[in-house]
Coordinates of N, CA and C in Angstrom, one line a residue:
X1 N 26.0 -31.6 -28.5 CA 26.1 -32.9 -29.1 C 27.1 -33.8 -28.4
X2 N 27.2 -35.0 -29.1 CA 27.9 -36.1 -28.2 C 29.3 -35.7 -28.5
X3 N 30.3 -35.4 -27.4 CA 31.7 -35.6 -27.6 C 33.0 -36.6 -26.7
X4 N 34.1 -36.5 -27.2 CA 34.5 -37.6 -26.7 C 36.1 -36.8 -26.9
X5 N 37.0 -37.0 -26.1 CA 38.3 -36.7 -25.7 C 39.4 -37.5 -25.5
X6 N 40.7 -37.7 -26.5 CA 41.7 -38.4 -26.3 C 42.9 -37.8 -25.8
X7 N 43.7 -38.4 -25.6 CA 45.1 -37.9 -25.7 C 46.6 -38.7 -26.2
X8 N 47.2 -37.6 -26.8 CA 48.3 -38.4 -27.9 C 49.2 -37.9 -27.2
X9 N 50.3 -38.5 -27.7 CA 51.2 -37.9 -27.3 C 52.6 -37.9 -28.5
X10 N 53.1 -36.7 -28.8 CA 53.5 -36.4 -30.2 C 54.8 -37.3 -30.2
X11 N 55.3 -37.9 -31.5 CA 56.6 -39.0 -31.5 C 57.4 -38.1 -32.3
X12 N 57.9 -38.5 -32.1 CA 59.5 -37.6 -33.2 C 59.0 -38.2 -34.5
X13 N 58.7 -39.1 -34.7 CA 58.6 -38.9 -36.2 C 57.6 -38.2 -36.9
X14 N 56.8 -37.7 -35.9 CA 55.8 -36.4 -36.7 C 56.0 -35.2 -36.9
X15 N 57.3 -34.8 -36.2 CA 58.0 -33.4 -36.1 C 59.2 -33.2 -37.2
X16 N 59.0 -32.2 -37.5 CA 60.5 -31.6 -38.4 C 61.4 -31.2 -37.2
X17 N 62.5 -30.8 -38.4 CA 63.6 -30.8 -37.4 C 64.1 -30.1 -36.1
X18 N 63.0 -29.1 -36.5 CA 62.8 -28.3 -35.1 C 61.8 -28.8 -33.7
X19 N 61.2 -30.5 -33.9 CA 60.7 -30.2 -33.4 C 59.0 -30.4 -33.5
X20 N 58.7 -29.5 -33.9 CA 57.6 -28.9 -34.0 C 56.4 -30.0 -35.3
X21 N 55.1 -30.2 -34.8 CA 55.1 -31.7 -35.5 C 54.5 -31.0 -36.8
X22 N 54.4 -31.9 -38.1 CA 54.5 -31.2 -39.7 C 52.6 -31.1 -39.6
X23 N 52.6 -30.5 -40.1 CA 51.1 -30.0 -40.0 C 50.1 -31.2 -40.8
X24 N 50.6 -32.2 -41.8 CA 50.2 -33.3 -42.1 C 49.6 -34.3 -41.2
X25 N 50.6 -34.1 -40.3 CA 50.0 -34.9 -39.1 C 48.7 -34.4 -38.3
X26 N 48.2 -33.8 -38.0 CA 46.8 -33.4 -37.7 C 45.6 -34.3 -38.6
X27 N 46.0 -34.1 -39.4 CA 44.7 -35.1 -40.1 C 44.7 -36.4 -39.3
X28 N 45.7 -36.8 -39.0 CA 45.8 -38.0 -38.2 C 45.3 -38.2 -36.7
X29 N 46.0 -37.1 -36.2 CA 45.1 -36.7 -35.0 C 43.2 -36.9 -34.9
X30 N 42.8 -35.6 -35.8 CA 41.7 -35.8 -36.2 C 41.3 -37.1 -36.4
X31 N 41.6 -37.9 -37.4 CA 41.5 -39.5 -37.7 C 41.3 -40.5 -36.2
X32 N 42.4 -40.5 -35.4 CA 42.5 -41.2 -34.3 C 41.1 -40.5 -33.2
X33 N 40.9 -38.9 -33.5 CA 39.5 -38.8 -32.5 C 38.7 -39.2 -32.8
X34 N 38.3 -39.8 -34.4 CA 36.4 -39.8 -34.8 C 36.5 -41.5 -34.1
X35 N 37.9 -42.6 -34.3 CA 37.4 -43.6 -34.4 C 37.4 -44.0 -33.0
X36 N 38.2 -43.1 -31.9 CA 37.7 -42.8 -30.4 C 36.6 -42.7 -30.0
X37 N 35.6 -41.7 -31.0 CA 34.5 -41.2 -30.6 C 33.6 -42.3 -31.0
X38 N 33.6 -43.1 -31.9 CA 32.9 -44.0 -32.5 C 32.8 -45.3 -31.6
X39 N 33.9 -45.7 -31.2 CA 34.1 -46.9 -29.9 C 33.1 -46.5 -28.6
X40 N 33.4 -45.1 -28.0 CA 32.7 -44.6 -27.1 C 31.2 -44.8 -27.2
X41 N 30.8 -44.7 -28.2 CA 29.7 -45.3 -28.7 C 29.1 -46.3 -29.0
X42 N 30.0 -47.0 -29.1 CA 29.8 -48.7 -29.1 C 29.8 -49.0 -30.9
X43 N 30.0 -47.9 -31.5 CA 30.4 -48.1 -32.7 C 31.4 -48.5 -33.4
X44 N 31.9 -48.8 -34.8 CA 33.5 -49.0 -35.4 C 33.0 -48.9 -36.7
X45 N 34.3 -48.3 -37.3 CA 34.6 -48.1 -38.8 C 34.3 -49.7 -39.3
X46 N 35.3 -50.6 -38.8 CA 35.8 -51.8 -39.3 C 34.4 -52.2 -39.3
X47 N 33.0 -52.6 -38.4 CA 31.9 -53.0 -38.9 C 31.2 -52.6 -39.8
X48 N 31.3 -51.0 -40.0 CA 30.8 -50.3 -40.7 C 31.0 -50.9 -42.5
X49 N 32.5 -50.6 -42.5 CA 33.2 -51.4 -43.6 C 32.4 -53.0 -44.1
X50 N 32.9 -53.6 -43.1 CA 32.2 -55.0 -43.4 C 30.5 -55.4 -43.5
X51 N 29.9 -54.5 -43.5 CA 28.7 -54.0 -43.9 C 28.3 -53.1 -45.3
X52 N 29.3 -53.1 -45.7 CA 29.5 -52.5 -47.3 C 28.9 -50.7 -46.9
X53 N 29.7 -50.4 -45.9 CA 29.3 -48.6 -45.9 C 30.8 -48.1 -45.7
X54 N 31.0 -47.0 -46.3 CA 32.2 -46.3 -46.2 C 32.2 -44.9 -45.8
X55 N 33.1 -44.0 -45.1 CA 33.0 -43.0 -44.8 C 34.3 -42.0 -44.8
X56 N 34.2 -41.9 -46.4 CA 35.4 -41.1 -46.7 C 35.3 -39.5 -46.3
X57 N 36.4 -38.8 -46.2 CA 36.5 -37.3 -45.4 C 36.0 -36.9 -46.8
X58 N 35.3 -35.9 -46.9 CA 35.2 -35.4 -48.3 C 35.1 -33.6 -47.9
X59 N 35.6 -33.3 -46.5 CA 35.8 -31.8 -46.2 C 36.8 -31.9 -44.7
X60 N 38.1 -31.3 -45.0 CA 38.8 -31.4 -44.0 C 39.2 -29.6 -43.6
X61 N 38.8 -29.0 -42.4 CA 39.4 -27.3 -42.7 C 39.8 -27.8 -41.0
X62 N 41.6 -26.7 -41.1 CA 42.2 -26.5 -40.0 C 42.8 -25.3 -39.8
X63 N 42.7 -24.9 -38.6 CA 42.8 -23.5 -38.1 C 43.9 -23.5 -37.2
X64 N 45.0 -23.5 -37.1 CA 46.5 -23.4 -37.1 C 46.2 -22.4 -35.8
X65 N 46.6 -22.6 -34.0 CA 46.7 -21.3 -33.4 C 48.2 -21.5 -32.8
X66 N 48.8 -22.6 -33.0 CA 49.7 -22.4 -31.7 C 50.4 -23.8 -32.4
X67 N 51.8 -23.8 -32.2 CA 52.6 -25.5 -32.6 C 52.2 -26.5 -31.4
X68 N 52.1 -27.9 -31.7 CA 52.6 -28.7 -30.7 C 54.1 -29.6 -31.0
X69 N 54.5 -29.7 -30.5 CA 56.1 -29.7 -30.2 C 56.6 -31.5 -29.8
X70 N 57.2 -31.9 -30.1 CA 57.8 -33.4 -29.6 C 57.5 -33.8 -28.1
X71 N 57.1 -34.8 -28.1 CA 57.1 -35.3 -26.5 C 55.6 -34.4 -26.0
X72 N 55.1 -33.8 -26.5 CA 53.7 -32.9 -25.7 C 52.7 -33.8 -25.7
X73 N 52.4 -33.9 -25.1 CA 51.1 -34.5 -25.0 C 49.5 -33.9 -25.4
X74 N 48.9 -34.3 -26.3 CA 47.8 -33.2 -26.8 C 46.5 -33.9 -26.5
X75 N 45.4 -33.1 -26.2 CA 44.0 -33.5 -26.2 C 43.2 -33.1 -27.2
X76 N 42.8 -34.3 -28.0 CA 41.5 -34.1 -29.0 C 40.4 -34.2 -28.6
X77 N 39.9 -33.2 -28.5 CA 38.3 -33.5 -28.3 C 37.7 -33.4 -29.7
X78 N 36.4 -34.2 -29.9 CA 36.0 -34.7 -30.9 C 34.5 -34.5 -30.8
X79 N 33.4 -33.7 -31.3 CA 32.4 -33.6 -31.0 C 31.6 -33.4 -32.3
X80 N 30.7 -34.2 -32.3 CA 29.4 -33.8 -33.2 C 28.9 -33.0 -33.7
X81 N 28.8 -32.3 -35.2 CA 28.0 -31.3 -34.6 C 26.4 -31.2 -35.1
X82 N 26.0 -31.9 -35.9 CA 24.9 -32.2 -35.7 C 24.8 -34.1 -36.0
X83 N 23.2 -34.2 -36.0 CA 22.9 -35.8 -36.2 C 23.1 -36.0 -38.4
X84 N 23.6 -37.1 -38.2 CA 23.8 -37.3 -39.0 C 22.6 -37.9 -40.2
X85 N 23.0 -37.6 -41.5 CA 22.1 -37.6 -42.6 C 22.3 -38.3 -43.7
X86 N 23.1 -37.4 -44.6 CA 24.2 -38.5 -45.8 C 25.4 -38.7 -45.4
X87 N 25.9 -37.5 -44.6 CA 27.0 -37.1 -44.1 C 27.2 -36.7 -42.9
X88 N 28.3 -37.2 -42.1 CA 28.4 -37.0 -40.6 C 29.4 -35.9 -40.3
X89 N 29.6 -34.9 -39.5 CA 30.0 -33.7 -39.6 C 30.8 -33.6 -38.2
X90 N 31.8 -33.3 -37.8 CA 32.7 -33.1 -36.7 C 33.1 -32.0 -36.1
X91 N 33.7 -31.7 -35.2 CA 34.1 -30.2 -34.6 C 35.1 -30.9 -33.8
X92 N 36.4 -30.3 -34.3 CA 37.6 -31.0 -33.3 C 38.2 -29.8 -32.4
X93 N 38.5 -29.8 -30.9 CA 39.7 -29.2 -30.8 C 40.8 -29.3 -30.1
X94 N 42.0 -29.0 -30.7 CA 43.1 -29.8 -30.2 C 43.5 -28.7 -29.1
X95 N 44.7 -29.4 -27.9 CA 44.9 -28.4 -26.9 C 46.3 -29.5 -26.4
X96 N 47.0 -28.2 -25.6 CA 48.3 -28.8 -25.2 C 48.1 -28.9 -24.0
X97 N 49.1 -29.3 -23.4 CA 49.2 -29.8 -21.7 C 49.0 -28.2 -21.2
X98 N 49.3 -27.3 -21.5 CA 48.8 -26.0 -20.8 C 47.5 -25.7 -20.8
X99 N 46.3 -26.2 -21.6 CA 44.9 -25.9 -22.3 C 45.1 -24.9 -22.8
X100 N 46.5 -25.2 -23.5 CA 46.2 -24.0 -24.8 C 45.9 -24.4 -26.1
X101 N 44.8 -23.5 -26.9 CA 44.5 -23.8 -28.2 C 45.5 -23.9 -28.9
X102 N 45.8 -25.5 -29.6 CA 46.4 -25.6 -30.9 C 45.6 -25.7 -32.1
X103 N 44.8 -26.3 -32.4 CA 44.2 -26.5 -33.8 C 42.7 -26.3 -33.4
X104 N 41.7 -25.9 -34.2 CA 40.6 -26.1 -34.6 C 40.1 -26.3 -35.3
X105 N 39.4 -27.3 -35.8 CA 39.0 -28.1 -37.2 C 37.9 -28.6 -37.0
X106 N 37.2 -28.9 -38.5 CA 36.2 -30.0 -38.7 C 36.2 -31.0 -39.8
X107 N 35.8 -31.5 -40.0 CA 35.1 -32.8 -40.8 C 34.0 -33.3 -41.3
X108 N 34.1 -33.1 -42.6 CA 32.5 -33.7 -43.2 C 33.2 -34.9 -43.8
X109 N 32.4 -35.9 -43.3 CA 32.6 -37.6 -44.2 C 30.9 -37.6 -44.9
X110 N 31.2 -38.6 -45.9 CA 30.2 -38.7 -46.5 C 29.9 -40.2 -46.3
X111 N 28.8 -40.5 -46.1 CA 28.3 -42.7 -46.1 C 28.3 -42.8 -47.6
X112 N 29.1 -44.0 -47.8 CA 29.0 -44.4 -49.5 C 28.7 -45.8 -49.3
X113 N 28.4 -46.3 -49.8 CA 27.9 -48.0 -50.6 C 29.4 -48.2 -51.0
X114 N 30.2 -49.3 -50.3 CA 31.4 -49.5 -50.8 C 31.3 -50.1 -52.0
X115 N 30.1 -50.9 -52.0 CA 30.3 -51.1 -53.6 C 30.0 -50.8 -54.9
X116 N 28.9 -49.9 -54.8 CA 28.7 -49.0 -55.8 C 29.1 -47.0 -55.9
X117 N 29.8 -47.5 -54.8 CA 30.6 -45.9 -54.4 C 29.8 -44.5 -54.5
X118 N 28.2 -44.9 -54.3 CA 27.1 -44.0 -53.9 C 26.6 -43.8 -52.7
X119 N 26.3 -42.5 -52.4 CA 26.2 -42.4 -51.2 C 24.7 -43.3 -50.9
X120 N 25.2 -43.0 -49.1 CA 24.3 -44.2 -48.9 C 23.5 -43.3 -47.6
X121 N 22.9 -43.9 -47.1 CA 22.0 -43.7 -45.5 C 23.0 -44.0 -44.6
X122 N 23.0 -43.2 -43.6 CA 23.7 -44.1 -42.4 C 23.0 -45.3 -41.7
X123 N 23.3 -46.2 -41.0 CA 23.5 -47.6 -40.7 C 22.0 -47.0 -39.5
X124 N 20.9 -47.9 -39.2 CA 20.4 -47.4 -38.4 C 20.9 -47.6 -36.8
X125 N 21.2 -48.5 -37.0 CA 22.1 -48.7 -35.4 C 22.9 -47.5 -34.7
X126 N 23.5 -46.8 -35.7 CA 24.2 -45.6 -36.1 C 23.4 -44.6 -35.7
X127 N 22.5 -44.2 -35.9 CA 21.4 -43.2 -35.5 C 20.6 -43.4 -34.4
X128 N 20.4 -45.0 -34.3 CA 20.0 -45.6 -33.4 C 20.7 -45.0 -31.7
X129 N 21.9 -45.0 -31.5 CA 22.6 -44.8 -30.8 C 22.8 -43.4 -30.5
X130 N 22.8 -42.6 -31.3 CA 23.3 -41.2 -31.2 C 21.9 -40.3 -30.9
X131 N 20.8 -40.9 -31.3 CA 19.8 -40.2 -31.1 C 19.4 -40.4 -29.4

């Protein structure tokens, strides 16, 4: 499936005092890859939004192997893992400047009707693209 790869680089204010960044911050990480992956694609939330579709996380699981540390530099890779239906479904994995495994994770968002906060279809342009 389609994937796409960033890189951060960790600030002190994501780390405790050792250092070592709070494990809260991952979700963010995560966050910063889908809407990478989505641009790569010539897609965006912000249209998506102004279109009355939403796409809240409604399943976040993370698999802890290794810290990343202040000042490191990390690569998200962000990948598909199947086409999407009600719900779009992710496969992250994070890595340090050594390509060593830090996190493993995924993502189920759900498409809602922002304004009747029912799920919805994804956008056909959306499928359009990824197919």
């Amino acid at each position: 499936m389609k994937s796409d790869t960033i890189e951060i680089r960790v600030r002190y204010g994501e780390t405790d005092q050792m250092g070592v960044v709070h494990h809260a911050n991952y979700a963010l990480y995560l966050e910063m890859g889908r809407i990478e992956w989505l641009r790569k694609f010539g897609l965006s939330y912000k249209k998506m939004e102004e279109e009355g579709v939403g796409l809240p996380v409604i399943s976040l699981q993370l698999n802890f192997k290794k810290s990343a540390l202040y000042d490191d530099v990390i690569r998200v890779q962000t990948k598909l893992r199947k086409m999407p239906r009600a719900t779009i479904e992710f496969d992250y994995e994070i890595v340090n400047e050594a390509n060593e495994i830090i996190v493993i994770a995924s993502t189920v968002l759900a498409f809602i009707d922002l304004k009747t906060k029912r799920p919805t279809r994804p956008p056909k342009y959306l499928l359009d693209v990824l197919s």
